[in-house]
């Protein structure tokens, strides 16, 4: 398994209960590692390391297996599966957490197999930064190390997080978290500070406002795919990261702006599919044709025509 | 003057006192028509219709004249010039109005000259929608009618505004205003509603998050030019509209997506220059070389590379 086409993801697999203005889903498949794995599965082979309880439905396991996600690292522990419930305001933007029951996730200490240790691309989804570091310490020289985090760890373990970032190549964060972690006034300044802490690539996710990427000293900016109706934004960030990292692993590229910009667009594309339905429903059964169609549609919508491009010449002829 | 290269703008010329985290500027040149006229002047000849008081500094008039803005419609009335003062939080995003003194602007009733009436492109900056309609009624069949508005008129004269929009081709609004005016849950839904009211082109400005454009049934999305440091966001929206409409007038195009997307990028470009310094300082003395350089830089940063583009072939060769 030691090739760039394989990604290891360590994070949560959860049962989510979500209420949005479009409706409600109860104990549906969720968790950061789940969304990431499904999105990345369209580009690369994914090894998932996580823990569930004895109550985890067979059907959810099948959903991941159908996408050929390697579940040998999905431990089934005594107890109940991690459960989260939340609701969204009518803009679909801000999540309010109603309940969090860590359950078996509370004592999760991932130990990687020999095969897993050799994976060249690793994504440390938002778990305790000390755990993220433990996982990373088990790896044999990965080519690309990426991670995400969340407000909870920024508040409780900022030092551990900062220490981890020194060893990370690609850091994903949403804009509020990035500003909080760095104390910066805006997302761009936050990305500058985060870059100074280690990652050569910093991706700041802004939900409906798109995302920006800092590669070395330069910023690249991307809008979100325009969707007038969003059913459920849960998991959009992890789905974005899955599309981004999946494409990067498949392209065997690292620190290459040409590929990194395409990775941003694939992340945007996968996230846009995800928010069109509850839970993981809309990213369970995609294919590369549908994904590439939206990728090109996004590119078409946001491309700024140059005076010397072919379309202009065509216009000049037909005018 | 009756050609597409000429734009008539009706709006405010003001003296602004602004405080931001970068400093302060006192009684500096401001007003919606001012920002619009300066930005548009790099593309088209601009006729400005507005009113100032006896205290309006000669130097401010010179600033506009130097950009060859036609000031024959700038009335000098008895009394004081419109004054606005405001401050911004450290993100530079939200303006808090401290004082507004309408002064001579209170009784402003624009009467257009014969030459002005024949202008083919008109921008009705954010003044009383009844006044905007009065100006429009004086025009001889303009080819492109564009307008902007603000919260104050949305609250006080929503019916007049809606009636005006039926006669408008291009409507500019910021996202909060668009949602307020339509009651829509997000900017895209707001643009759909606004389009139903009349304008074939709806532009929703989102400040640091860029802008989106709806042309007929399709959305086009654009990030802002990435700037880590913003000195003064005052006038960014009007500068955006000036760059957009100036380019559109110069290109003699209307309802043509190829040109409308370029217009969005020129609006973005001009707005990005504007916020880099206080008042109009940074858009008083630009040139098309500097503008086009940033236009292409923006396009480069946000272009999603296609697998079949020339850069890819070059990579394949050099790899």
Coordinates of C-alpha atoms in Angstrom, one line a residue:
Chain A
X1 CA 0.0 0.0 0.0
X2 CA 3.0 2.4 0.1
X3 CA 2.1 4.6 -2.8
X4 CA 0.7 8.1 -3.2
X5 CA -2.6 6.7 -4.4
X6 CA -3.5 5.6 -0.9
X7 CA -4.7 7.8 1.9
X8 CA -4.9 7.1 5.6
X9 CA -7.6 9.0 7.5
X10 CA -7.9 9.1 11.3
X11 CA -10.9 10.7 12.8
X12 CA -14.5 10.1 13.9
X13 CA -17.3 7.9 12.7
X14 CA -20.5 9.1 14.2
X15 CA -24.3 8.9 14.3
X16 CA -25.6 12.4 13.6
X17 CA -29.0 13.8 14.3
X18 CA -29.5 17.0 12.4
X19 CA -32.3 19.6 12.0
X20 CA -32.2 22.1 9.2
X21 CA -34.8 24.3 7.5
X22 CA -35.2 21.5 5.0
X23 CA -36.0 18.7 7.5
X24 CA -34.4 16.4 9.9
X25 CA -32.2 13.3 9.8
X26 CA -31.9 10.9 12.8
X27 CA -28.8 8.9 13.8
X28 CA -27.5 9.1 10.2
X29 CA -24.0 8.2 9.2
X30 CA -21.6 11.1 10.1
X31 CA -18.2 11.9 11.5
X32 CA -15.2 13.6 10.1
X33 CA -13.4 10.5 8.9
X34 CA -16.6 9.3 7.2
X35 CA -17.1 12.4 5.1
X36 CA -13.4 12.6 4.3
X37 CA -13.2 8.9 3.3
X38 CA -16.3 9.0 1.0
X39 CA -15.1 12.1 -0.8
X40 CA -11.5 10.9 -1.2
X41 CA -12.7 7.5 -2.4
X42 CA -13.5 8.9 -5.8
X43 CA -9.8 9.6 -6.4
X44 CA -7.7 7.3 -4.2
X45 CA -7.9 4.1 -2.1
X46 CA -8.7 5.1 1.5
X47 CA -7.8 3.4 4.7
X48 CA -10.1 4.5 7.6
X49 CA -8.9 4.4 11.2
X50 CA -11.7 5.1 13.7
X51 CA -13.8 3.5 16.4
X52 CA -17.5 2.7 16.6
X53 CA -19.6 1.0 19.2
X54 CA -21.5 -2.3 19.2
X55 CA -24.6 -0.4 18.0
X56 CA -23.1 0.8 14.8
X57 CA -25.5 -0.3 12.0
X58 CA -24.3 -2.8 9.5
X59 CA -25.8 -0.6 6.7
X60 CA -23.5 2.3 7.5
X61 CA -20.5 0.0 7.4
X62 CA -21.8 -1.2 4.0
X63 CA -22.0 2.4 2.7
X64 CA -18.3 2.8 3.3
X65 CA -17.4 -0.6 2.0
X66 CA -19.3 0.0 -1.2
X67 CA -16.9 2.9 -1.9
X68 CA -14.1 0.4 -1.3
X69 CA -12.9 2.2 1.8
X70 CA -10.6 -0.2 3.7
X71 CA -12.3 -0.7 7.1
X72 CA -9.7 -3.0 8.6
X73 CA -8.8 0.0 10.9
X74 CA -12.4 0.6 12.0
X75 CA -12.4 -0.8 15.5
X76 CA -15.7 -2.0 17.0
X77 CA -15.4 -1.3 20.8
X78 CA -17.7 -2.2 23.7
X79 CA -20.2 0.5 24.2
X80 CA -22.1 3.0 22.1
X81 CA -21.0 4.9 18.9
X82 CA -20.1 8.6 19.1
X83 CA -23.3 10.6 18.7
X84 CA -23.7 14.3 17.8
X85 CA -26.9 16.3 17.3
X86 CA -27.1 19.8 16.0
X87 CA -29.3 22.3 14.2
X88 CA -28.7 25.1 11.7
X89 CA -30.2 28.5 11.3
X90 CA -32.1 29.2 8.1
X91 CA -29.0 30.4 6.2
X92 CA -27.6 26.9 6.7
X93 CA -24.4 28.6 8.0
X94 CA -24.0 28.3 11.7
X95 CA -24.3 25.0 13.5
X96 CA -25.6 24.9 17.0
X97 CA -24.5 21.8 18.8
X98 CA -27.4 20.3 20.8
X99 CA -25.7 17.2 22.3
X100 CA -22.3 15.5 22.0
X101 CA -21.9 12.0 23.4
X102 CA -18.3 10.8 22.8
X103 CA -19.1 7.3 24.0
X104 CA -16.5 4.9 22.7
X105 CA -14.6 7.8 21.1
X106 CA -13.6 9.0 24.6
X107 CA -11.0 6.3 24.9
X108 CA -10.0 6.0 21.3
X109 CA -6.2 5.4 21.0
X110 CA -5.4 4.5 17.4
X111 CA -2.7 1.9 16.8
X112 CA -1.8 1.6 13.2
X113 CA -1.0 -1.7 11.4
X114 CA 2.3 -2.1 9.5
X115 CA 0.5 -1.4 6.2
X116 CA -1.2 1.7 7.6
X117 CA 2.2 3.0 8.9
X118 CA 3.6 3.0 5.3
X119 CA 0.8 5.0 3.7
X120 CA 2.3 8.1 2.0
X121 CA -0.6 10.4 2.4
X122 CA -2.2 10.9 5.8
X123 CA -5.1 13.1 6.9
X124 CA -5.5 13.7 10.6
X125 CA -9.2 14.8 11.0
X126 CA -10.3 16.9 13.9
X127 CA -9.5 14.8 17.0
X128 CA -7.4 15.7 20.0
X129 CA -4.1 17.2 18.7
X130 CA -2.2 14.9 21.1
X131 CA -3.8 11.9 19.4
X132 CA -3.1 13.4 16.0
X133 CA 0.6 13.6 17.0
X134 CA 0.6 10.0 18.3
X135 CA -0.8 8.8 15.0
X136 CA 1.8 10.8 13.1
X137 CA 4.6 9.4 15.2
X138 CA 3.6 5.9 14.1
X139 CA 3.9 6.7 10.4
X140 CA 7.0 5.9 8.3
X141 CA 7.9 9.1 6.5
X142 CA 4.7 10.1 4.9
X143 CA 5.0 12.3 1.8
X144 CA 2.0 14.5 2.6
X145 CA 0.7 15.1 6.1
X146 CA -2.6 17.0 6.3
X147 CA -4.8 17.9 9.3
X148 CA -7.9 19.8 10.4
X149 CA -9.0 20.9 13.8
X150 CA -12.0 22.5 15.6
X151 CA -12.8 25.2 18.1
X152 CA -12.8 22.8 21.0
X153 CA -9.1 21.9 20.5
X154 CA -8.1 25.5 19.8
X155 CA -9.6 26.5 23.2
X156 CA -8.3 23.5 25.2
X157 CA -5.0 22.5 23.6
X158 CA -3.6 25.4 21.5
X159 CA 0.0 24.6 22.4
X160 CA -0.3 20.9 21.3
X161 CA -2.0 22.0 18.1
X162 CA 0.8 24.5 17.3
X163 CA 3.4 21.9 18.0
X164 CA 1.6 19.5 15.6
X165 CA 1.4 22.1 12.8
X166 CA 5.2 22.2 12.7
X167 CA 5.0 18.7 11.2
X168 CA 2.1 19.3 8.9
X169 CA 2.3 20.0 5.1
X170 CA -1.4 21.0 4.5
X171 CA -3.5 22.5 7.2
X172 CA -7.3 22.9 6.8
X173 CA -9.2 25.3 9.0
X174 CA -12.4 27.3 8.8
X175 CA -12.0 31.1 8.9
X176 CA -13.4 31.6 12.5
X177 CA -11.1 28.9 13.8
X178 CA -8.1 30.3 12.0
X179 CA -8.6 33.8 13.4
X180 CA -9.2 32.4 16.9
X181 CA -6.1 30.2 16.8
X182 CA -3.8 33.0 15.5
X183 CA -5.5 36.1 16.9
X184 CA -5.3 37.6 13.4
X185 CA -7.8 40.2 12.2
X186 CA -8.8 38.4 9.0
X187 CA -8.5 35.0 7.2
X188 CA -5.5 36.1 5.1
X189 CA -3.5 37.3 8.0
X190 CA -4.4 34.1 9.9
X191 CA -3.1 32.0 6.9
X192 CA 0.1 34.0 7.0
X193 CA 0.6 33.2 10.7
X194 CA -0.4 29.5 10.3
X195 CA 2.1 29.2 7.4
X196 CA 4.8 30.5 9.6
X197 CA 4.1 27.7 12.1
X198 CA 4.9 25.0 9.5
X199 CA 2.4 24.0 6.8
X200 CA 3.5 25.0 3.3
X201 CA -0.1 24.9 2.3
X202 CA -2.8 26.5 4.4
X203 CA -6.5 26.2 3.3
X204 CA -9.0 28.4 5.0
X205 CA -12.6 27.2 4.4
X206 CA -15.3 29.9 4.5
X207 CA -18.4 27.8 3.9
X208 CA -20.8 29.5 1.4
X209 CA -18.1 32.1 0.7
X210 CA -15.7 29.6 -0.7
X211 CA -12.1 29.0 0.4
X212 CA -8.7 30.5 0.1
X213 CA -5.3 28.8 -0.1
X214 CA -1.9 30.0 0.8
X215 CA 1.0 28.3 -0.9
X216 CA 4.3 29.6 0.2
X217 CA 3.8 33.4 0.1
X218 CA 0.9 33.6 -2.4
X219 CA -2.8 33.5 -1.9
X220 CA -5.3 31.7 -4.2
X221 CA -9.0 32.5 -3.9
X222 CA -12.0 30.4 -4.8
X223 CA -15.8 30.9 -4.5
X224 CA -18.1 28.1 -3.4
X225 CA -20.1 26.4 -6.1
X226 CA -23.3 28.5 -6.3
X227 CA -26.2 26.6 -4.8
X228 CA -29.4 28.5 -3.9
X229 CA -30.7 25.6 -1.8
X230 CA -28.7 23.7 0.8
X231 CA -30.3 20.9 2.7
X232 CA -27.6 20.0 5.3
X233 CA -24.1 21.6 5.6
X234 CA -22.9 18.9 8.0
X235 CA -19.6 17.5 6.9
X236 CA -19.0 20.0 4.1
X237 CA -15.5 20.9 5.5
X238 CA -14.4 17.2 5.8
X239 CA -15.9 16.4 2.4
X240 CA -13.9 19.4 1.0
X241 CA -10.7 18.0 2.5
X242 CA -11.5 14.6 1.2
X243 CA -11.9 15.8 -2.4
X244 CA -8.8 18.0 -2.1
X245 CA -6.5 15.3 -0.5
X246 CA -8.0 12.5 -2.7
X247 CA -7.1 14.5 -5.9
X248 CA -3.7 15.4 -4.5
X249 CA -2.9 11.8 -3.7
X250 CA -4.0 10.6 -7.1
X251 CA -2.1 13.3 -8.9
X252 CA 1.0 12.3 -7.0
X253 CA 1.8 16.0 -6.7
X254 CA 2.7 18.0 -3.6
X255 CA 3.5 21.7 -3.3
X256 CA 2.7 22.1 -7.0
X257 CA 0.3 25.1 -7.5
X258 CA -1.1 23.7 -10.8
X259 CA -2.4 20.6 -8.9
X260 CA -3.2 22.4 -5.7
X261 CA -5.6 24.8 -7.5
X262 CA -7.3 21.8 -9.1
X263 CA -7.4 20.2 -5.6
X264 CA -9.2 23.3 -4.3
X265 CA -11.8 22.9 -7.1
X266 CA -12.3 19.2 -6.5
X267 CA -12.8 20.0 -2.8
X268 CA -15.3 22.7 -3.6
X269 CA -17.1 20.3 -6.0
X270 CA -17.4 17.4 -3.5
X271 CA -18.5 19.7 -0.7
X272 CA -21.2 21.1 -3.1
X273 CA -22.6 17.7 -3.7
X274 CA -22.6 16.9 0.0
X275 CA -24.7 19.8 1.2
X276 CA -27.4 19.0 -1.3
X277 CA -28.8 16.2 0.9
X278 CA -28.7 15.1 4.5
X279 CA -25.9 13.1 6.0
X280 CA -23.7 11.4 3.4
X281 CA -26.5 10.5 1.0
X282 CA -25.4 12.6 -1.9
X283 CA -21.7 11.5 -1.8
X284 CA -22.3 7.8 -1.4
X285 CA -23.0 7.1 -5.1
X286 CA -21.3 9.6 -7.3
X287 CA -18.9 8.9 -10.1
X288 CA -16.0 10.7 -11.8
X289 CA -18.2 11.7 -14.7
X290 CA -20.7 13.6 -12.5
X291 CA -17.8 15.0 -10.4
X292 CA -15.8 16.2 -13.4
X293 CA -19.0 17.7 -15.0
X294 CA -19.5 19.9 -11.9
X295 CA -15.8 20.6 -11.7
X296 CA -15.8 22.0 -15.2
X297 CA -19.1 23.8 -14.6
X298 CA -17.5 25.6 -11.6
X299 CA -14.4 26.4 -13.6
X300 CA -16.6 27.8 -16.4
X301 CA -18.7 30.0 -14.1
X302 CA -15.7 31.5 -12.3
X303 CA -13.2 31.8 -15.2
X304 CA -12.4 35.4 -16.1
X305 CA -12.2 35.6 -19.9
X306 CA -9.0 37.0 -21.3
X307 CA -9.0 39.3 -24.2
X308 CA -6.8 36.8 -26.1
X309 CA -8.7 33.6 -25.3
X310 CA -10.3 31.5 -28.0
X311 CA -13.8 32.4 -27.1
X312 CA -13.0 36.0 -27.8
X313 CA -11.7 35.2 -31.2
X314 CA -14.9 33.2 -31.9
X315 CA -16.9 36.3 -30.8
X316 CA -14.9 38.5 -33.1
X317 CA -15.7 36.2 -36.0
X318 CA -19.4 35.9 -35.2
X319 CA -19.9 39.5 -34.3
Chain B
X1 CA -22.1 62.4 -26.2
X2 CA -24.7 59.8 -27.2
X3 CA -22.5 56.7 -27.3
X4 CA -21.9 53.7 -25.2
X5 CA -18.5 55.1 -24.1
X6 CA -20.1 57.7 -22.0
X7 CA -21.7 57.1 -18.6
X8 CA -23.9 59.3 -16.6
X9 CA -23.7 58.9 -12.8
X10 CA -26.1 60.5 -10.4
X11 CA -25.4 60.2 -6.7
X12 CA -23.6 61.9 -3.8
X13 CA -20.4 63.8 -3.5
X14 CA -19.4 64.1 0.1
X15 CA -16.8 64.9 2.7
X16 CA -16.0 61.8 4.7
X17 CA -14.4 61.4 8.1
X18 CA -13.4 57.9 8.6
X19 CA -11.6 55.9 11.4
X20 CA -10.2 52.5 10.8
X21 CA -7.6 50.3 12.5
X22 CA -5.1 51.8 10.1
X23 CA -5.7 55.4 11.0
X24 CA -8.1 58.3 10.3
X25 CA -9.0 60.6 7.5
X26 CA -10.8 63.9 8.0
X27 CA -13.3 65.6 5.5
X28 CA -11.7 63.6 2.7
X29 CA -13.3 63.3 -0.7
X30 CA -16.1 60.7 -0.7
X31 CA -19.7 60.0 -1.9
X32 CA -21.1 57.3 -4.1
X33 CA -20.9 59.3 -7.3
X34 CA -17.3 60.2 -6.6
X35 CA -16.0 56.7 -6.1
X36 CA -18.1 55.4 -9.1
X37 CA -16.9 58.3 -11.4
X38 CA -13.2 57.8 -10.6
X39 CA -13.3 54.0 -11.1
X40 CA -15.3 54.3 -14.4
X41 CA -13.0 57.1 -15.7
X42 CA -10.3 54.5 -16.5
X43 CA -12.7 53.0 -19.1
X44 CA -15.2 55.6 -20.3
X45 CA -16.0 59.3 -20.2
X46 CA -18.0 60.1 -17.1
X47 CA -20.6 62.8 -16.6
X48 CA -21.2 63.4 -12.9
X49 CA -24.5 64.8 -11.6
X50 CA -24.5 65.7 -8.0
X51 CA -24.5 68.7 -5.6
X52 CA -21.9 70.2 -3.3
X53 CA -22.0 73.2 -0.9
X54 CA -20.0 76.4 -1.0
X55 CA -17.4 74.8 1.2
X56 CA -16.4 72.1 -1.2
X57 CA -12.7 72.3 -1.6
X58 CA -11.3 73.3 -5.0
X59 CA -8.7 70.5 -4.7
X60 CA -11.4 67.8 -4.6
X61 CA -13.0 69.2 -7.7
X62 CA -9.5 69.1 -9.3
X63 CA -9.1 65.4 -8.3
X64 CA -12.2 64.6 -10.4
X65 CA -11.3 66.9 -13.2
X66 CA -7.8 65.4 -13.5
X67 CA -9.6 62.1 -14.3
X68 CA -11.5 64.0 -17.0
X69 CA -14.8 63.6 -15.2
X70 CA -17.3 66.0 -16.8
X71 CA -18.3 68.2 -13.9
X72 CA -20.8 70.4 -15.7
X73 CA -23.6 68.6 -13.8
X74 CA -21.9 69.2 -10.4
X75 CA -24.1 71.9 -8.9
X76 CA -22.7 74.2 -6.2
X77 CA -25.5 75.1 -3.9
X78 CA -25.8 77.5 -1.0
X79 CA -24.9 75.8 2.2
X80 CA -22.6 73.0 3.3
X81 CA -21.5 69.8 1.5
X82 CA -23.0 66.5 2.5
X83 CA -20.9 65.1 5.4
X84 CA -20.6 61.5 6.6
X85 CA -18.5 60.1 9.4
X86 CA -18.0 56.5 10.3
X87 CA -15.7 53.9 11.8
X88 CA -14.9 50.2 11.0
X89 CA -14.2 47.3 13.3
X90 CA -10.7 45.7 13.1
X91 CA -11.9 43.3 10.3
X92 CA -12.6 46.3 8.2
X93 CA -15.9 44.8 7.4
X94 CA -18.8 46.5 9.1
X95 CA -19.2 50.3 9.0
X96 CA -20.7 52.1 11.9
X97 CA -22.2 55.4 10.9
X98 CA -21.3 58.1 13.5
X99 CA -22.9 61.1 11.9
X100 CA -24.7 62.0 8.7
X101 CA -25.3 65.6 7.7
X102 CA -27.2 65.7 4.4
X103 CA -26.9 69.5 4.2
X104 CA -27.3 70.6 0.5
X105 CA -28.0 67.0 -0.5
X106 CA -31.3 67.2 1.4
X107 CA -32.9 69.3 -1.4
X108 CA -31.0 67.8 -4.3
X109 CA -33.3 67.5 -7.4
X110 CA -31.2 66.7 -10.4
X111 CA -32.3 68.2 -13.7
X112 CA -30.3 66.8 -16.7
X113 CA -29.0 68.8 -19.6
X114 CA -29.9 67.8 -23.1
X115 CA -26.5 66.2 -23.6
X116 CA -26.9 64.3 -20.3
X117 CA -30.3 63.0 -21.3
X118 CA -28.8 61.3 -24.3
X119 CA -26.2 59.3 -22.5
X120 CA -26.6 55.7 -23.3
X121 CA -25.3 54.2 -20.0
X122 CA -26.6 55.5 -16.7
X123 CA -25.8 54.6 -13.1
X124 CA -28.2 55.7 -10.4
X125 CA -26.1 55.5 -7.2
X126 CA -27.8 55.1 -3.9
X127 CA -30.0 58.1 -3.5
X128 CA -33.8 58.2 -2.8
X129 CA -35.4 55.8 -5.2
X130 CA -38.0 58.4 -6.1
X131 CA -35.1 60.7 -7.2
X132 CA -33.6 57.8 -9.1
X133 CA -36.9 57.3 -11.0
X134 CA -37.1 61.0 -11.7
X135 CA -33.6 61.0 -13.2
X136 CA -34.4 57.9 -15.3
X137 CA -37.6 59.5 -16.6
X138 CA -35.5 62.4 -18.0
X139 CA -33.3 60.0 -20.0
X140 CA -33.8 59.4 -23.7
X141 CA -33.9 55.6 -24.1
X142 CA -30.6 54.6 -22.4
X143 CA -29.1 51.3 -23.5
X144 CA -28.0 50.2 -20.0
X145 CA -29.6 51.4 -16.8
X146 CA -27.9 50.4 -13.6
X147 CA -28.5 51.2 -10.0
X148 CA -27.5 50.6 -6.4
X149 CA -29.3 51.3 -3.1
X150 CA -28.8 51.1 0.6
X151 CA -30.4 49.9 3.8
X152 CA -32.0 53.3 4.5
X153 CA -34.1 53.2 1.3
X154 CA -34.9 49.5 1.7
X155 CA -36.4 50.3 5.1
X156 CA -38.1 53.6 4.1
X157 CA -39.2 53.2 0.5
X158 CA -39.2 49.5 -0.5
X159 CA -42.2 50.0 -2.9
X160 CA -40.6 52.8 -4.8
X161 CA -37.4 50.8 -5.0
X162 CA -39.2 47.7 -6.3
X163 CA -41.0 49.9 -8.9
X164 CA -37.7 51.3 -10.0
X165 CA -36.1 47.9 -10.4
X166 CA -38.7 47.0 -13.1
X167 CA -36.9 49.6 -15.3
X168 CA -33.3 48.6 -14.4
X169 CA -31.0 46.3 -16.4
X170 CA -28.2 45.9 -13.8
X171 CA -28.8 46.0 -10.1
X172 CA -26.0 46.2 -7.6
X173 CA -26.6 45.3 -3.9
X174 CA -24.7 44.1 -1.0
X175 CA -25.7 40.7 0.4
X176 CA -27.3 41.9 3.6
X177 CA -29.4 44.5 1.7
X178 CA -30.4 42.0 -0.9
X179 CA -31.6 39.6 1.8
X180 CA -33.4 42.3 3.6
X181 CA -35.1 43.7 0.5
X182 CA -36.4 40.3 -0.7
X183 CA -36.7 38.4 2.6
X184 CA -34.6 35.6 1.0
X185 CA -32.6 33.2 3.2
X186 CA -29.3 33.7 1.3
X187 CA -27.7 35.8 -1.4
X188 CA -28.5 33.4 -4.3
X189 CA -32.2 33.2 -3.5
X190 CA -32.2 37.0 -3.1
X191 CA -30.7 37.4 -6.6
X192 CA -33.4 35.1 -8.0
X193 CA -36.1 37.3 -6.5
X194 CA -34.4 40.5 -7.6
X195 CA -34.1 39.1 -11.1
X196 CA -37.8 38.4 -11.2
X197 CA -38.5 42.0 -10.4
X198 CA -36.8 43.3 -13.5
X199 CA -33.0 43.4 -13.8
X200 CA -31.5 40.9 -16.2
X201 CA -28.2 41.2 -14.4
X202 CA -28.1 41.1 -10.6
X203 CA -24.8 41.7 -8.8
X204 CA -24.5 40.8 -5.1
X205 CA -21.5 42.3 -3.5
X206 CA -20.1 40.5 -0.4
X207 CA -17.1 42.6 0.5
X208 CA -14.1 40.5 1.5
X209 CA -16.0 37.4 0.3
X210 CA -16.2 38.7 -3.3
X211 CA -19.4 39.0 -5.4
X212 CA -21.8 36.9 -7.3
X213 CA -23.6 37.7 -10.5
X214 CA -26.9 36.3 -11.8
X215 CA -27.4 36.7 -15.6
X216 CA -30.8 35.3 -16.7
X217 CA -31.0 32.0 -14.8
X218 CA -27.3 31.4 -14.2
X219 CA -25.0 32.3 -11.3
X220 CA -21.3 33.4 -11.7
X221 CA -19.1 33.5 -8.6
X222 CA -16.1 35.6 -7.9
X223 CA -13.8 35.9 -4.9
X224 CA -12.4 39.3 -3.8
X225 CA -8.8 40.1 -4.7
X226 CA -6.8 38.7 -1.8
X227 CA -5.5 41.6 0.4
X228 CA -4.2 40.8 3.9
X229 CA -4.3 44.5 4.8
X230 CA -7.1 46.9 4.1
X231 CA -6.8 50.5 5.2
X232 CA -10.3 51.9 4.5
X233 CA -13.2 49.9 2.9
X234 CA -15.3 53.1 2.3
X235 CA -16.5 53.4 -1.2
X236 CA -15.5 49.8 -2.2
X237 CA -19.0 49.0 -3.5
X238 CA -19.3 52.1 -5.6
X239 CA -15.8 51.7 -6.9
X240 CA -16.7 48.1 -7.8
X241 CA -19.8 49.4 -9.7
X242 CA -17.6 52.0 -11.4
X243 CA -15.1 49.5 -12.7
X244 CA -17.9 47.1 -13.8
X245 CA -20.0 49.7 -15.6
X246 CA -17.0 51.5 -17.0
X247 CA -15.8 48.3 -18.6
X248 CA -19.3 47.5 -19.8
X249 CA -19.8 50.9 -21.4
X250 CA -16.4 50.7 -23.1
X251 CA -16.9 47.2 -24.4
X252 CA -20.3 48.3 -25.9
X253 CA -21.7 45.0 -24.6
X254 CA -24.8 44.4 -22.7
X255 CA -26.2 41.1 -21.5
X256 CA -23.2 39.3 -22.9
X257 CA -21.8 36.9 -20.3
X258 CA -18.2 37.0 -21.7
X259 CA -18.1 40.7 -21.1
X260 CA -20.1 40.7 -17.9
X261 CA -17.6 38.3 -16.3
X262 CA -14.8 40.6 -17.3
X263 CA -16.8 43.5 -15.9
X264 CA -17.0 41.6 -12.6
X265 CA -13.2 41.2 -12.6
X266 CA -12.6 44.8 -13.4
X267 CA -15.0 45.8 -10.6
X268 CA -13.1 43.5 -8.2
X269 CA -9.8 45.0 -9.4
X270 CA -10.8 48.6 -8.9
X271 CA -12.4 47.9 -5.5
X272 CA -9.2 46.2 -4.4
X273 CA -7.1 49.3 -5.2
X274 CA -9.6 51.5 -3.5
X275 CA -9.4 49.8 -0.1
X276 CA -5.6 49.9 0.1
X277 CA -5.7 53.6 1.1
X278 CA -8.0 56.1 2.7
X279 CA -10.7 58.0 0.7
X280 CA -10.1 58.0 -3.0
X281 CA -6.3 58.3 -2.8
X282 CA -5.5 55.0 -4.4
X283 CA -7.9 55.3 -7.4
X284 CA -7.0 58.9 -8.3
X285 CA -3.9 58.2 -10.2
X286 CA -4.0 54.6 -11.7
X287 CA -3.6 53.7 -15.3
X288 CA -4.8 50.8 -17.5
X289 CA -1.4 49.1 -17.3
X290 CA -1.6 48.8 -13.5
X291 CA -5.3 47.9 -13.6
X292 CA -4.8 45.2 -16.3
X293 CA -1.8 43.8 -14.4
X294 CA -4.0 43.2 -11.3
X295 CA -6.9 42.0 -13.5
X296 CA -4.6 39.3 -14.9
X297 CA -3.1 38.6 -11.5
X298 CA -6.6 38.0 -10.1
X299 CA -7.5 35.8 -13.1
X300 CA -4.3 33.8 -12.6
X301 CA -4.9 33.2 -8.9
X302 CA -8.5 32.1 -9.3
X303 CA -8.3 30.1 -12.6
X304 CA -8.9 26.4 -12.1
X305 CA -6.4 24.7 -14.4
X306 CA -8.0 22.2 -16.9
X307 CA -6.3 18.9 -17.6
X308 CA -6.1 19.9 -21.3
X309 CA -4.7 23.4 -20.9
X310 CA -1.4 24.5 -22.3
X311 CA 0.3 24.7 -18.9
X312 CA -0.5 21.0 -18.4
X313 CA 1.2 20.1 -21.6
X314 CA 4.2 22.1 -20.6
X315 CA 4.3 20.3 -17.3
X316 CA 4.0 16.9 -19.1
X317 CA 7.0 17.9 -21.2
X318 CA 9.1 19.2 -18.4
X319 CA 8.2 16.4 -15.9

